[in-house]
PDB file of C-alpha atoms in Angstrom:
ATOM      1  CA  UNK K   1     -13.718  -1.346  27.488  1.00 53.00           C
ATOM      2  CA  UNK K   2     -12.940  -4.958  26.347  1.00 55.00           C
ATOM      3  CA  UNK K   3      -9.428  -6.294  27.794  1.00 50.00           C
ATOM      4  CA  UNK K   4      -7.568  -8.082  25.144  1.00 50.00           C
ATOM      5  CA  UNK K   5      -7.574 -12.159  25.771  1.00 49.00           C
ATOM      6  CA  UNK K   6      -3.914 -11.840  26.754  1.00 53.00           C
ATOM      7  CA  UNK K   7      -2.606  -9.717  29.478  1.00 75.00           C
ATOM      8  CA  UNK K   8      -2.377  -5.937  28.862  1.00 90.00           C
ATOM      9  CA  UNK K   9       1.093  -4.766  28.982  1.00 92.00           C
ATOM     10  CA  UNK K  10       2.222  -4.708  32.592  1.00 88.00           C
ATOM     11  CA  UNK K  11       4.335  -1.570  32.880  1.00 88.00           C
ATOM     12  CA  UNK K  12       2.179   0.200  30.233  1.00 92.00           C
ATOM     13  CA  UNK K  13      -0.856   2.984  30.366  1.00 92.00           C
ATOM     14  CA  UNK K  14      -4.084   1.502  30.920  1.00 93.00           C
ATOM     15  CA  UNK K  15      -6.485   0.576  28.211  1.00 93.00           C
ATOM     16  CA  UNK K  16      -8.415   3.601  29.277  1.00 93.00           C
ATOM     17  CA  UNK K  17      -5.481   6.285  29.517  1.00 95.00           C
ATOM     18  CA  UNK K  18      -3.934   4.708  25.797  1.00 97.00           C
ATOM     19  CA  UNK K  19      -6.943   5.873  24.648  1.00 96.00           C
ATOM     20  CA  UNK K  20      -7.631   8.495  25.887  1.00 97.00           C
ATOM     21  CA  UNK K  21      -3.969   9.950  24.646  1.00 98.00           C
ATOM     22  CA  UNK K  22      -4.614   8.416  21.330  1.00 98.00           C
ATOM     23  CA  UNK K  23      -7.972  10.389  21.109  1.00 98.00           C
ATOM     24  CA  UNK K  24      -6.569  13.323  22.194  1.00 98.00           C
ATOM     25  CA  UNK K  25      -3.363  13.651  19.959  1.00 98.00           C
ATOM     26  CA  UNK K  26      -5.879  12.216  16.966  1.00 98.00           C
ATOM     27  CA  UNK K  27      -7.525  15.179  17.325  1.00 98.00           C
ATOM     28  CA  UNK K  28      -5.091  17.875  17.474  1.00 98.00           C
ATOM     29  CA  UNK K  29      -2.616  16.014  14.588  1.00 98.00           C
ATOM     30  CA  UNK K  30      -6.176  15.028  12.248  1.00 98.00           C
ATOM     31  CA  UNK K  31      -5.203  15.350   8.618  1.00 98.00           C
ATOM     32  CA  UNK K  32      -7.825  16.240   6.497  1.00 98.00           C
ATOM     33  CA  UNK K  33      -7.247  13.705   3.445  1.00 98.00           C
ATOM     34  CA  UNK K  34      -9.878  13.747   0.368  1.00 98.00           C
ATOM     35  CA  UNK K  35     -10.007   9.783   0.795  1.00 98.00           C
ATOM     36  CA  UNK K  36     -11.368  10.194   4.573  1.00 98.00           C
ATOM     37  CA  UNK K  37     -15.051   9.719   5.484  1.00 98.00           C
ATOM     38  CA  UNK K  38     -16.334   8.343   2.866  1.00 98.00           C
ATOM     39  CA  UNK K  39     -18.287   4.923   2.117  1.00 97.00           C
ATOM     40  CA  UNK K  40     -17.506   4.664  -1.447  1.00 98.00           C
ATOM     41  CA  UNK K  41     -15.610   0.867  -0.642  1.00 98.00           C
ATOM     42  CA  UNK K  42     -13.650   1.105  -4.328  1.00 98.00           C
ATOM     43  CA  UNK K  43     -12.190   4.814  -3.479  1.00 98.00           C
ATOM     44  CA  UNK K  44     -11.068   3.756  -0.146  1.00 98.00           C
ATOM     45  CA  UNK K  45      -9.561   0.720  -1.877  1.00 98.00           C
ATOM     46  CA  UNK K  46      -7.608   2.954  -4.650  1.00 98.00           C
ATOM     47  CA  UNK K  47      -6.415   4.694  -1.512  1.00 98.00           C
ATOM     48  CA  UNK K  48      -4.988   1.764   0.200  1.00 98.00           C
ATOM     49  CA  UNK K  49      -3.014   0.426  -2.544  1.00 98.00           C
ATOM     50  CA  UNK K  50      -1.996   3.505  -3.558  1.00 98.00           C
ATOM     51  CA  UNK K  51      -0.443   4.027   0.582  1.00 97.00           C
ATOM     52  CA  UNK K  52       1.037   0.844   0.810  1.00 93.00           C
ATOM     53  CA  UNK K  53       5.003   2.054   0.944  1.00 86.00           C
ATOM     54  CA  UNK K  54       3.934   5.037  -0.853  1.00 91.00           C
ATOM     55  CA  UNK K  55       4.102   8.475   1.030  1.00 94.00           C
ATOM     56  CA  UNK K  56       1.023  10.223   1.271  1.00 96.00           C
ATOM     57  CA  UNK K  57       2.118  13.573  -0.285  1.00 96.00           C
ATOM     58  CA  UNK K  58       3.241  11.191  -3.419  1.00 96.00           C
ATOM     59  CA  UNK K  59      -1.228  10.201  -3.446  1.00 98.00           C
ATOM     60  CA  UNK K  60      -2.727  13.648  -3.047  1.00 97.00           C
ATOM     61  CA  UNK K  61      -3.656  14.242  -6.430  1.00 96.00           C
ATOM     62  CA  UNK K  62      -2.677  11.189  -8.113  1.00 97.00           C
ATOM     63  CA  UNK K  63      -6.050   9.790  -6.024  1.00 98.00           C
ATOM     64  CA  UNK K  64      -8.452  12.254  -7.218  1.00 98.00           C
ATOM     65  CA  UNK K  65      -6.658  11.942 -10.973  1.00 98.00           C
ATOM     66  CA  UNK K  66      -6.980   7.912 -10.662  1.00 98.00           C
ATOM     67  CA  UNK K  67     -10.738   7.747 -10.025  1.00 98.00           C
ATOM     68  CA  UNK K  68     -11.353  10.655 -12.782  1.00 98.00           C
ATOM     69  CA  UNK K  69     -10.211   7.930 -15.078  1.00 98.00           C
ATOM     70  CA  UNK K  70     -11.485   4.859 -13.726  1.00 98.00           C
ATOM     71  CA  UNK K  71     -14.592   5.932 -11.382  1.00 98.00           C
ATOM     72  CA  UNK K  72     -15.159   2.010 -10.848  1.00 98.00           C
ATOM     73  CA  UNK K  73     -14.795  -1.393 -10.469  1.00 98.00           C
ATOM     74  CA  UNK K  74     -16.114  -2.010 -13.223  1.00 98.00           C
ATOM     75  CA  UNK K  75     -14.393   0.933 -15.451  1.00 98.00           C
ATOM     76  CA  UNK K  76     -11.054  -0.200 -14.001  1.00 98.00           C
ATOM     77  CA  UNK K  77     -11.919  -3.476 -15.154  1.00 98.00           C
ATOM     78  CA  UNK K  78     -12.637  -3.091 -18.479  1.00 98.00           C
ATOM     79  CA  UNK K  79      -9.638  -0.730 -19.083  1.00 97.00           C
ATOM     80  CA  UNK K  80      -6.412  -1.971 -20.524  1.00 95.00           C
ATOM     81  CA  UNK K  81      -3.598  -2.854 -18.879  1.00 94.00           C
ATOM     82  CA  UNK K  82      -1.304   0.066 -20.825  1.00 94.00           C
ATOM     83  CA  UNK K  83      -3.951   2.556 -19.367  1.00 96.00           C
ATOM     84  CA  UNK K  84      -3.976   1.497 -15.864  1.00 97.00           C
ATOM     85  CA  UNK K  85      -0.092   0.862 -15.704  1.00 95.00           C
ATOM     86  CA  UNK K  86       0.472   4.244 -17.106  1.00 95.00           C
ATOM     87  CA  UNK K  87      -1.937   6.173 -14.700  1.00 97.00           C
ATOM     88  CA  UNK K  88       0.160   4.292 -12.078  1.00 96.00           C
ATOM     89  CA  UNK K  89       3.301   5.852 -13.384  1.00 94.00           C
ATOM     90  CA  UNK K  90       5.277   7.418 -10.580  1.00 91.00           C
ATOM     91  CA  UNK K  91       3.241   6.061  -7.373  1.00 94.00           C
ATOM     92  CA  UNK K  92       5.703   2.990  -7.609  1.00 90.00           C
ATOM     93  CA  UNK K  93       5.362  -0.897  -7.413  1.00 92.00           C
ATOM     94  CA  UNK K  94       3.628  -1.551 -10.491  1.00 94.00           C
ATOM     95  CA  UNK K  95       2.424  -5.086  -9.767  1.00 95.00           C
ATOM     96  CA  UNK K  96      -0.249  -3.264  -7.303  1.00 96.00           C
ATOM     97  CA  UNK K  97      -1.831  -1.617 -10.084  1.00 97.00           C
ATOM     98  CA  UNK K  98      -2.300  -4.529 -11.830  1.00 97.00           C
ATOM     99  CA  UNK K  99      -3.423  -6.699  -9.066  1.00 97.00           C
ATOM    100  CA  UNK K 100      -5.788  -3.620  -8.074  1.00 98.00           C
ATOM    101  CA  UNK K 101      -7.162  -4.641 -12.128  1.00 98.00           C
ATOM    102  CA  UNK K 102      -7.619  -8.222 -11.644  1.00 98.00           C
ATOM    103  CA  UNK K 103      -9.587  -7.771  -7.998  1.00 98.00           C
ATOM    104  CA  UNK K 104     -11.626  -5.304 -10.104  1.00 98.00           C
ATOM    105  CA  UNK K 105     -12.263  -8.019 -12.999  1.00 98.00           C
ATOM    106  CA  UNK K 106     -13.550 -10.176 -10.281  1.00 98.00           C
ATOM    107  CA  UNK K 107     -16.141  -7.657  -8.767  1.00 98.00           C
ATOM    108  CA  UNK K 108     -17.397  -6.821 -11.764  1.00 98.00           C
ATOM    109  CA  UNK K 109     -17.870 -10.800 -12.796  1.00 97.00           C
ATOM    110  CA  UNK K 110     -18.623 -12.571  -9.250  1.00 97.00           C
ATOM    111  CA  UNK K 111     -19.947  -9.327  -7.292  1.00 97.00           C
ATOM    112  CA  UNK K 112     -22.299  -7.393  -9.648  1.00 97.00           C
ATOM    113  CA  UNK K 113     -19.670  -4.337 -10.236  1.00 98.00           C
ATOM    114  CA  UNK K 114     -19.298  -4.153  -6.311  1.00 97.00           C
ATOM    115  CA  UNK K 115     -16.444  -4.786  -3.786  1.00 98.00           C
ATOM    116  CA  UNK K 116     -17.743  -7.222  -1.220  1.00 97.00           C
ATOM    117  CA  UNK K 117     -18.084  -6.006   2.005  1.00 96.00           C
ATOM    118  CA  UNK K 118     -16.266  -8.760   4.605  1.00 97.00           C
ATOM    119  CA  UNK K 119     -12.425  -8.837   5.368  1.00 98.00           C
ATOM    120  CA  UNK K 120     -12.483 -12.084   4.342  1.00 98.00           C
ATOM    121  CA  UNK K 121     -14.031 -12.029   1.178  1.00 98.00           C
ATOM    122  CA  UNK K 122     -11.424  -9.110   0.234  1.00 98.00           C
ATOM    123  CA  UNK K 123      -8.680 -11.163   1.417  1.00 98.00           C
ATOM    124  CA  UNK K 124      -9.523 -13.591  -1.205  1.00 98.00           C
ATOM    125  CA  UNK K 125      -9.446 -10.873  -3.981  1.00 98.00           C
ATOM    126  CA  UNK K 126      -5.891 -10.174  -5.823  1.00 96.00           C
ATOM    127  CA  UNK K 127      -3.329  -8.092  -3.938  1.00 95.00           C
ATOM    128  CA  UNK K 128      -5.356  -7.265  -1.012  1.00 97.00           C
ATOM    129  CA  UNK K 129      -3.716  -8.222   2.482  1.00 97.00           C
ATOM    130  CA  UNK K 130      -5.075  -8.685   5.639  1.00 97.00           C
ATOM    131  CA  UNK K 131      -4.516  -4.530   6.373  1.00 97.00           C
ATOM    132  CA  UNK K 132      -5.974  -3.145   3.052  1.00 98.00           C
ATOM    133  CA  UNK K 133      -9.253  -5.394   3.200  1.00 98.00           C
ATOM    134  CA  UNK K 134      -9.716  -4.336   7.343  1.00 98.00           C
ATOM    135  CA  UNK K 135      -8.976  -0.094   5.784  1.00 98.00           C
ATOM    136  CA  UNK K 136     -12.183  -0.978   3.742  1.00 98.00           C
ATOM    137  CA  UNK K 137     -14.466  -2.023   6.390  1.00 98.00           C
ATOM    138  CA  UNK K 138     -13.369   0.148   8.866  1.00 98.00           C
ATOM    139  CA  UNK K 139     -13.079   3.138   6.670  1.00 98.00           C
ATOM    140  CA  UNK K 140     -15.489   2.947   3.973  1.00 98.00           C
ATOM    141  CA  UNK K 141     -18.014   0.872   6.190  1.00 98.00           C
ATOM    142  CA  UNK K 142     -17.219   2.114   9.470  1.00 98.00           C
ATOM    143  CA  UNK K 143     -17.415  -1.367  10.437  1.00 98.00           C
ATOM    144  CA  UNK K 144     -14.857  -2.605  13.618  1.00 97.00           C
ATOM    145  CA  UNK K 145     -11.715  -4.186  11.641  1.00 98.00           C
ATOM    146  CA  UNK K 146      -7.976  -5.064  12.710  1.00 97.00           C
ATOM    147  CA  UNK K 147      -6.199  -3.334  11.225  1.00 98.00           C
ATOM    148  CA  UNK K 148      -2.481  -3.256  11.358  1.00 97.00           C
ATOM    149  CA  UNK K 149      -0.464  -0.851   9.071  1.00 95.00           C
ATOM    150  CA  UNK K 150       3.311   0.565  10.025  1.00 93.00           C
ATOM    151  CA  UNK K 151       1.870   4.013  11.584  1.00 96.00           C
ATOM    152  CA  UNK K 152      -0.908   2.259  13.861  1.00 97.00           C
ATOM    153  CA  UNK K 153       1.929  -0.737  14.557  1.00 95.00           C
ATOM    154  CA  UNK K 154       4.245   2.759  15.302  1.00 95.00           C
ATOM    155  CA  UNK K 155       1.859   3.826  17.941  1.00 97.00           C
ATOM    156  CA  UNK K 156       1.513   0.470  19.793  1.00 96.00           C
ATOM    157  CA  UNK K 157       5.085  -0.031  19.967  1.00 95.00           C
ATOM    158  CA  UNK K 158       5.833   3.464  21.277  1.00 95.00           C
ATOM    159  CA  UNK K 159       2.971   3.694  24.240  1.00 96.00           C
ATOM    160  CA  UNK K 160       2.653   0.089  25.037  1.00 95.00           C
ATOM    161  CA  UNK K 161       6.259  -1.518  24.145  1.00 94.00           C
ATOM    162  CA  UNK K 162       8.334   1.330  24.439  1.00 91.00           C
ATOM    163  CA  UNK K 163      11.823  -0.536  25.753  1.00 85.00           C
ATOM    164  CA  UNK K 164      11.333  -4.141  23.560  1.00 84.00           C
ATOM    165  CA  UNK K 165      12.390  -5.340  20.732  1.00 87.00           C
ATOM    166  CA  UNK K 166      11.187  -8.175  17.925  1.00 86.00           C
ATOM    167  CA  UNK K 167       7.507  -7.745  19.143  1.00 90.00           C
ATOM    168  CA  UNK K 168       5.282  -9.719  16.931  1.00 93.00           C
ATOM    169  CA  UNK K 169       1.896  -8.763  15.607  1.00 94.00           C
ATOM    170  CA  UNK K 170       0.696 -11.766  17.071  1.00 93.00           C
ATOM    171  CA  UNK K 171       1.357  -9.566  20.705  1.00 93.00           C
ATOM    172  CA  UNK K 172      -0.218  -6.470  19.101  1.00 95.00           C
ATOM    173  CA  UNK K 173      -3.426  -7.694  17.181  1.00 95.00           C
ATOM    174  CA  UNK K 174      -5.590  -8.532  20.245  1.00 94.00           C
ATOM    175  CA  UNK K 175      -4.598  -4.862  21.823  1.00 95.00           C
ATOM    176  CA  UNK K 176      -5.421  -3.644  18.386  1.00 96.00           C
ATOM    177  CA  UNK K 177      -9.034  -5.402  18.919  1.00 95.00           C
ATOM    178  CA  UNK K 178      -9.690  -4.561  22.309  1.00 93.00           C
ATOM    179  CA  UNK K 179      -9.285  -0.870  21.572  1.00 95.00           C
ATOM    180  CA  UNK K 180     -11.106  -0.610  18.449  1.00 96.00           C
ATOM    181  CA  UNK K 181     -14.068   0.629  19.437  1.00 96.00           C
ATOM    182  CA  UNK K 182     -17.513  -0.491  17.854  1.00 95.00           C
ATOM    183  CA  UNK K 183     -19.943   2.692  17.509  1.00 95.00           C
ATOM    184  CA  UNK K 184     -16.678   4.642  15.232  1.00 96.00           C
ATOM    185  CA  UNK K 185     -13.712   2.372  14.299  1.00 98.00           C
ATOM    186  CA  UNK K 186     -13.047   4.251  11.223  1.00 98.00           C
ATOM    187  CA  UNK K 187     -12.455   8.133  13.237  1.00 98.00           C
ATOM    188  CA  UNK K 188      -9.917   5.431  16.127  1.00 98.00           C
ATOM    189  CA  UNK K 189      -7.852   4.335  13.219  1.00 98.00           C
ATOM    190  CA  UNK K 190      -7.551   7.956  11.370  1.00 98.00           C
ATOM    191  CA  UNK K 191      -6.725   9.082  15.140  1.00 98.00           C
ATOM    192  CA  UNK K 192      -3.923   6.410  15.400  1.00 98.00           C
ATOM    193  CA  UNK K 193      -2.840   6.654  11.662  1.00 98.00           C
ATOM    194  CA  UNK K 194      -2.146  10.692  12.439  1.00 98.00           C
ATOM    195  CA  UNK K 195      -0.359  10.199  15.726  1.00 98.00           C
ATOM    196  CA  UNK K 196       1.567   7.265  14.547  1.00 97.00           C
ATOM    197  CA  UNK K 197       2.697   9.597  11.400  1.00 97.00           C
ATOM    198  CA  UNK K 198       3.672  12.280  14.281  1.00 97.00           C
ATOM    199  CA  UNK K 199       5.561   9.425  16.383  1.00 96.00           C
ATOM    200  CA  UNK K 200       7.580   8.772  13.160  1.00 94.00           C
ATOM    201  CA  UNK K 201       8.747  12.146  12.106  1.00 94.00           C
ATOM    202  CA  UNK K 202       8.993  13.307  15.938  1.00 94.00           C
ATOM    203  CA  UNK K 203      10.904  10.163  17.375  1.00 90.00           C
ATOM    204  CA  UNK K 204      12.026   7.861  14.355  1.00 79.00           C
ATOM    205  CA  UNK K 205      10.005   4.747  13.119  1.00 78.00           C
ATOM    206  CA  UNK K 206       9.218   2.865  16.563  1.00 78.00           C
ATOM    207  CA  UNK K 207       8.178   0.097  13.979  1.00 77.00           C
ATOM    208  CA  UNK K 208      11.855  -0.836  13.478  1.00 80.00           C
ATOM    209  CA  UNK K 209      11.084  -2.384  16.687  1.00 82.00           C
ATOM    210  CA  UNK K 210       8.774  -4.948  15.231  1.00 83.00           C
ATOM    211  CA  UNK K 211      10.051  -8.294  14.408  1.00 71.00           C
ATOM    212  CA  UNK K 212       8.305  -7.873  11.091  1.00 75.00           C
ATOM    213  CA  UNK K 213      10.341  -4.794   9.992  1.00 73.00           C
ATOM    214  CA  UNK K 214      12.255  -5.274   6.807  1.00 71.00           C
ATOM    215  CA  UNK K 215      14.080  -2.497   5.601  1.00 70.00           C
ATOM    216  CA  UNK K 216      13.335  -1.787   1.834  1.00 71.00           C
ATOM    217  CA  UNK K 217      15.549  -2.037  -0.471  1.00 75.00           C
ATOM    218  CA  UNK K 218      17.376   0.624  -2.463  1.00 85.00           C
ATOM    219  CA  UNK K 219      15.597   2.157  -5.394  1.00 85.00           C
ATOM    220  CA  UNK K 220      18.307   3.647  -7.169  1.00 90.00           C
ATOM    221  CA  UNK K 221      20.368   1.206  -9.503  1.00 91.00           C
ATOM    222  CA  UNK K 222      17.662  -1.973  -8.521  1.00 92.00           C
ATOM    223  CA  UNK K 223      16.351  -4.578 -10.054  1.00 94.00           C
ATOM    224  CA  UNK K 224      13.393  -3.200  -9.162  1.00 91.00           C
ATOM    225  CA  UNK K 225      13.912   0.635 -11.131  1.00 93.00           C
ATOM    226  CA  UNK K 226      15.055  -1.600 -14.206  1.00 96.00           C
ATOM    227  CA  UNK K 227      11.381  -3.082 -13.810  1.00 95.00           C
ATOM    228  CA  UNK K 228       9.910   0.117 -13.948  1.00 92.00           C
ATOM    229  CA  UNK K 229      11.955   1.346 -16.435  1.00 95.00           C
ATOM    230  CA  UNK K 230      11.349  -1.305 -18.893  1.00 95.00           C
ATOM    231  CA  UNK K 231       7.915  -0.730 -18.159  1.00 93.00           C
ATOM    232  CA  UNK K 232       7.913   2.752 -19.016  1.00 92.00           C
ATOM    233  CA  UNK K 233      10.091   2.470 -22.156  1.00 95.00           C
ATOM    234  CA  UNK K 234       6.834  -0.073 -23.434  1.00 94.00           C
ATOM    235  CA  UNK K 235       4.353   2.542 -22.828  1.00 92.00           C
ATOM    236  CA  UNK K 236       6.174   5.539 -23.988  1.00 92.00           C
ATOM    237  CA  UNK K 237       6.731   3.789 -27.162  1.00 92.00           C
ATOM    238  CA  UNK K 238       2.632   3.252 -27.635  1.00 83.00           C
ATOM    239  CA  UNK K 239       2.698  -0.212 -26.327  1.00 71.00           C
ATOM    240  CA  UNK K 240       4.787  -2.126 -29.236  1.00 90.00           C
ATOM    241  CA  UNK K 241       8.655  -1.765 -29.365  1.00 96.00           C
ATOM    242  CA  UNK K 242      10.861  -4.957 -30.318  1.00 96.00           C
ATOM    243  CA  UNK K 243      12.821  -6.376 -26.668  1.00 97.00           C
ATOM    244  CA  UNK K 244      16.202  -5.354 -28.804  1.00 96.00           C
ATOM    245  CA  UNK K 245      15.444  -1.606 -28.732  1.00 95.00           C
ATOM    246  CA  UNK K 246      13.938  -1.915 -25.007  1.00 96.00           C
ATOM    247  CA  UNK K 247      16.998  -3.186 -24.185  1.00 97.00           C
ATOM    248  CA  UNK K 248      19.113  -0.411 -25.628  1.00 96.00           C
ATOM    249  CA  UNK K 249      17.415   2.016 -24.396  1.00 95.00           C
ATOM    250  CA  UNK K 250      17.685   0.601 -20.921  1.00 95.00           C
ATOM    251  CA  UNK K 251      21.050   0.820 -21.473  1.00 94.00           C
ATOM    252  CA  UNK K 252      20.881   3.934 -21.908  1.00 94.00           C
ATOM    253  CA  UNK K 253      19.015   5.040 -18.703  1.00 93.00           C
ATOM    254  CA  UNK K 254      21.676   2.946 -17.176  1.00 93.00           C
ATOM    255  CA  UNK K 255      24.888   4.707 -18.800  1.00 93.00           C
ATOM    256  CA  UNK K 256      22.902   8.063 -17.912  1.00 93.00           C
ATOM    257  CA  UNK K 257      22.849   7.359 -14.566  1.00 89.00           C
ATOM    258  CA  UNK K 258      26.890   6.415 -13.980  1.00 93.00           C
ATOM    259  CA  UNK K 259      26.019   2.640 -14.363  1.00 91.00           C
ATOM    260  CA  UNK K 260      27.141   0.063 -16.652  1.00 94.00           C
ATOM    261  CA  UNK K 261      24.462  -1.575 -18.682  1.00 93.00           C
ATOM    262  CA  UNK K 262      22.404  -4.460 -18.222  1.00 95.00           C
ATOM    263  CA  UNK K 263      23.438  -8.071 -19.561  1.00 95.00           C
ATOM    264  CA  UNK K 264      21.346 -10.210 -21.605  1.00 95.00           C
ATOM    265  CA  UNK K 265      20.524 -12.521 -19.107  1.00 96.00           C
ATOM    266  CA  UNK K 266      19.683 -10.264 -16.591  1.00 96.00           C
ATOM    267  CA  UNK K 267      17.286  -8.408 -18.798  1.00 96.00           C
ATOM    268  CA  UNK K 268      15.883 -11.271 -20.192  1.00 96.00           C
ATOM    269  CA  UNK K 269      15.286 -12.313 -16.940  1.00 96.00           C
ATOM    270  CA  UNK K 270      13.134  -8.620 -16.061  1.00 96.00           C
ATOM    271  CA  UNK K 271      10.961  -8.634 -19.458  1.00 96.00           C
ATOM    272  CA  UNK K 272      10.447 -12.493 -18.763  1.00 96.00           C
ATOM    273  CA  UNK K 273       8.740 -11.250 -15.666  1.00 96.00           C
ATOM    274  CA  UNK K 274       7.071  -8.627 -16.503  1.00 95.00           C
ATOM    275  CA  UNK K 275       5.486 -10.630 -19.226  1.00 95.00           C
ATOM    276  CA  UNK K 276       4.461 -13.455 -16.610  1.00 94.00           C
ATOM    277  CA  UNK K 277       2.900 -10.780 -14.633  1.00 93.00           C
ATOM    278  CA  UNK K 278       0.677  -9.259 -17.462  1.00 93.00           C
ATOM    279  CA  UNK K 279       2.610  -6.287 -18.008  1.00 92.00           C
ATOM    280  CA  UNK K 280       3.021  -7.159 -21.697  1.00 94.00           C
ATOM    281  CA  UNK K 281       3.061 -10.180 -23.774  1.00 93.00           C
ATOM    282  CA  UNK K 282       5.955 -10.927 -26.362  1.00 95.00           C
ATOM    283  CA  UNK K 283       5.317 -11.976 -30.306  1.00 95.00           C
ATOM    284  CA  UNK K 284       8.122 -12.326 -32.393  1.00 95.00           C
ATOM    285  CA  UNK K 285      10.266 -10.756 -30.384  1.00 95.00           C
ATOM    286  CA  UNK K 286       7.979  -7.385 -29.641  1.00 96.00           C
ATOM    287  CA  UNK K 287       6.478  -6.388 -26.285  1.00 95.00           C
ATOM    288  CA  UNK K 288       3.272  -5.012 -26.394  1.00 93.00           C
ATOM    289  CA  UNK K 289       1.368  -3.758 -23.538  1.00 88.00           C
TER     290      UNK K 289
END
């Protein structure tokens, strides 16, 4: 095996016995997930966006239902924005689905209907990060990748840094390298992916530990559930409904829930947003998706 460029770890396992114990525990904890071991690059991208601070149990299903309805690049491209924003409903953080649109327009105008096939090239596409475009390769291409979610971060932190705190990715991402191995990168990161999901229900989230880790924010009473809301007021009213009646009815999510409604600024603020973002554009006063 490769040693990373900067020192291994001193008080750690060796490269070899990390390994090894990752291998092993991959093994027994392997989670048999309809998005695994395949090369279809666009399904393994759903799959990504669809994880990123999503929990899988909240995917299973919502996958399989997602590429039912959009099969493609090109089908997701060529579908309106009401359509993919309302299959999205539920998985959270809208903005991904439409980003997940846009880097599908792209393919299907610059790459012949086809994801391209080097992390960099997927970097450059809309709403993919350095993580989701190294999942493709490894994963759909079986191609060596670094890739550096919260569960493989999880594992790193537990066997290698088990007593330090603030570690950078900038001290993980060459161990992440050296132990990636070439002939079957995508079967080492499912292995570390499973054991790091283990680590975090077993011990707590060793990624708390990274100097990275934010805590996320509060759903309930957000800015961010008055987003979605507002969102799904548009489409459950068939795409068209004037702002004033969006508004109301926000208001009365709000009141439902024990809270006092939402002032004009504030909510002019939200629907001016979501209309910058593509969610919906506003004519004479009426959003329509």
């Amino acid at each position: 095996m490769e040693l990373p460029s900067c020192a291994w770890p001193a008080n750690a396992p060796s490269p070899e016995a990390f390994v090894a114990l990752v291998s092993r525990e991959g093994a027994r904890l392997y989670r048999d997930l309809p998005w695994r071991n395949i090369d279809d690059a666009y399904a393994v991208l759903v799959s990504e966006v669809m994880l990123q601070q999503t929990q899988v149990k909240r995917v299973l299903g919502r996958w399989e239902r997602f590429l039912a309805k959009f099969p493609t690049p090109d089908a997701l491209a060529s579908a309106s924005t009401s359509d993919v924003v309302g299959e999205w409903q539920g998985l959270g953080y809208n903005r991904r689905a439409l980003a997940l649109k846009r880097a599908c327009e792209i393919c299907s105008q610059d790459f012949g209907g086809k994801l391209p096939e080097t992390v960099d090239e997927l970097k450059a596409l809309p709403g993919i990060g350095p993580a989701t475009a190294a999942g493709v390769v490894a994963f759909a291409h079986n191609r060596p990748a670094m890739y550096l979610e919260t569960n493989v971060r999880t594992v790193f932190l537990h066997e290698l840094f088990p007593d330090e705190e603030a570690i950078r990715d900038k001290q993980l991402e060459p161990l992440v390298r050296a132990t990636c191995p070439a002939d079957n990168p995508r079967s080492w990161y499912y292995a570390l992916l499973d054991y790091g999901a283990h680590l975090k229900a077993t011990f707590g989230n060793a990624s708390r530990r990274s100097a990275h880790y934010t805590r996320q924010s509060t759903f309930e009473g957000s800015r961010r559930q008055k987003r979605a809301e507002v969102v799904r007021i548009v489409l459950a009213a068939e795409g068209a409904i004037s702002l004033e009646e969006a508004h109301s009815l926000l208001n009365s999510f709000e009141r439902d829930h024990g809270r006092d409604g939402v002032d004009d600024d504030l909510f002019a603020s939200i629907a001016a947003d979501l209309e910058r973002e593509g969610f919906f554009v506003v004519e004479d006063g009426i959003a329509r998706a």
